[in-house]
Amino acid sequence: MTRIHRPAPFGRGLCAMVTPFTSSGTLDLDGAQRLADRLVREGCEGLVLSGTTGESPTTSDTEKTELIRAVRAAVGGRATIVAGVGTADTRHTVELALAAEKAGADGLLAVTPYYSRPPQDAVEAHFRELADASGLPVALYDIPGRTGTRIEPETMIRLADHPRIVAVKDCAYDLLGTQKVLAETELAYYTGCDEYVLALYALGGSGYVGTVANAVPRHFRSILDAYDAGDTGEAARLQRLTVPLTELMMARGLPGSVTAKALLGRLGLPSGPVRAPLRPAGQEVTDGLLAAYEELVGSGTR
């Protein structure tokens, strides 16, 4: 079977890890270390810290740095650490990038500046300034549904000429645009949409950055493993099995940080509360998540 997907600079299967908090809402570094260790043991090749699932809008710069140091101490060289550094302010983004590099991150994930809706030349300049500032490889995070501004395919193609811009976390829901960039560049594409893990991988992507993987890391890894083994039918079956849990966790109006923490808490895994303005999932939602999780686990893979 011909392999068409790109080398994965941060590993193939990455988890967008939640940030555990204590019951009083402070950063739970011990819990973060235990969760990170479990995720890596269960098949995650990389961890994205301080992404949206990690509640980056409500964690301080100091907490972000402490989290990187703690997780690095827990996983050592067993997995890559990609630090979310995206903000609406280019200067602040650069400051976070330099702090992440010093704390031991392997790469950076930067979302398009949000709310101010910069034009494409300003988006490009923002990412170039970030990539120039540190020695770490950069993944661009394209999620216009949250930021209000996408990274247009033509902008991606131009940015691909920067030696440290190496990857994309793709949440644009534009497979045509994605294929245009794949055809024109060597950028490694990771889907950030759990329902597209197999689809993007088969089109030439490098892997995924998954939120649902907080609960079932081994199952998502098994999708890629089956595809790589040439068993595309099994890969498709495994992807379809994730639909009920993915729908409940990602497509019912609640942020993934809320639903992931609700399920992890019910499973007795480190999570803790979410920070305001987010609010915890209700009992009915949590019961549904647990039932979908148990159904998926009962399918024979986790």
PDB file of N, CA, C and O in Angstrom, residues 127-135 138 162-164:
ATOM      1  N   PHE A 127       2.236  35.466  11.970  1.00  0.00           N
ATOM      2  CA  PHE A 127       2.848  34.142  12.068  1.00  0.00           C
ATOM      3  C   PHE A 127       4.336  34.176  11.728  1.00  0.00           C
ATOM      4  O   PHE A 127       5.134  33.437  12.324  1.00  0.00           O
ATOM      5  N   ARG A 128       4.731  35.026  10.819  1.00  0.00           N
ATOM      6  CA  ARG A 128       6.158  35.124  10.497  1.00  0.00           C
ATOM      7  C   ARG A 128       6.941  35.698  11.683  1.00  0.00           C
ATOM      8  O   ARG A 128       8.053  35.248  11.987  1.00  0.00           O
ATOM      9  N   GLU A 129       6.361  36.678  12.360  1.00  0.00           N
ATOM     10  CA  GLU A 129       7.052  37.244  13.524  1.00  0.00           C
ATOM     11  C   GLU A 129       7.198  36.188  14.615  1.00  0.00           C
ATOM     12  O   GLU A 129       8.249  36.087  15.263  1.00  0.00           O
ATOM     13  N   LEU A 130       6.165  35.391  14.813  1.00  0.00           N
ATOM     14  CA  LEU A 130       6.247  34.306  15.791  1.00  0.00           C
ATOM     15  C   LEU A 130       7.330  33.309  15.395  1.00  0.00           C
ATOM     16  O   LEU A 130       8.174  32.926  16.222  1.00  0.00           O
ATOM     17  N   ALA A 131       7.327  32.877  14.154  1.00  0.00           N
ATOM     18  CA  ALA A 131       8.283  31.862  13.712  1.00  0.00           C
ATOM     19  C   ALA A 131       9.717  32.380  13.753  1.00  0.00           C
ATOM     20  O   ALA A 131      10.655  31.606  13.953  1.00  0.00           O
ATOM     21  N   ASP A 132       9.897  33.684  13.561  1.00  0.00           N
ATOM     22  CA  ASP A 132      11.234  34.275  13.625  1.00  0.00           C
ATOM     23  C   ASP A 132      11.752  34.377  15.053  1.00  0.00           C
ATOM     24  O   ASP A 132      12.967  34.464  15.273  1.00  0.00           O
ATOM     25  N   ALA A 133      10.843  34.364  16.020  1.00  0.00           N
ATOM     26  CA  ALA A 133      11.220  34.720  17.392  1.00  0.00           C
ATOM     27  C   ALA A 133      11.897  33.605  18.163  1.00  0.00           C
ATOM     28  O   ALA A 133      12.690  33.864  19.072  1.00  0.00           O
ATOM     29  N   SER A 134      11.592  32.359  17.866  1.00  0.00           N
ATOM     30  CA  SER A 134      12.173  31.254  18.625  1.00  0.00           C
ATOM     31  C   SER A 134      12.739  30.218  17.673  1.00  0.00           C
ATOM     32  O   SER A 134      12.559  30.310  16.458  1.00  0.00           O
ATOM     33  N   GLY A 135      13.387  29.227  18.246  1.00  0.00           N
ATOM     34  CA  GLY A 135      13.946  28.158  17.431  1.00  0.00           C
ATOM     35  C   GLY A 135      13.038  26.965  17.293  1.00  0.00           C
ATOM     36  O   GLY A 135      13.438  25.945  16.712  1.00  0.00           O
ATOM     37  N   VAL A 138       6.715  25.502  14.338  1.00  0.00           N
ATOM     38  CA  VAL A 138       5.408  26.105  14.581  1.00  0.00           C
ATOM     39  C   VAL A 138       4.335  25.366  13.793  1.00  0.00           C
ATOM     40  O   VAL A 138       4.503  25.063  12.603  1.00  0.00           O
ATOM     41  N   HIS A 162       8.521  29.414   5.201  1.00  0.00           N
ATOM     42  CA  HIS A 162       9.312  29.701   6.406  1.00  0.00           C
ATOM     43  C   HIS A 162       9.833  28.385   6.971  1.00  0.00           C
ATOM     44  O   HIS A 162       9.064  27.434   7.164  1.00  0.00           O
ATOM     45  N   PRO A 163      11.124  28.291   7.250  1.00  0.00           N
ATOM     46  CA  PRO A 163      11.686  27.000   7.658  1.00  0.00           C
ATOM     47  C   PRO A 163      11.146  26.455   8.980  1.00  0.00           C
ATOM     48  O   PRO A 163      11.248  25.252   9.229  1.00  0.00           O
ATOM     49  N   ARG A 164      10.584  27.311   9.828  1.00  0.00           N
ATOM     50  CA  ARG A 164      10.066  26.820  11.111  1.00  0.00           C
ATOM     51  C   ARG A 164       8.546  26.692  11.140  1.00  0.00           C
ATOM     52  O   ARG A 164       7.984  26.277  12.142  1.00  0.00           O
TER      53      ARG A 164
END
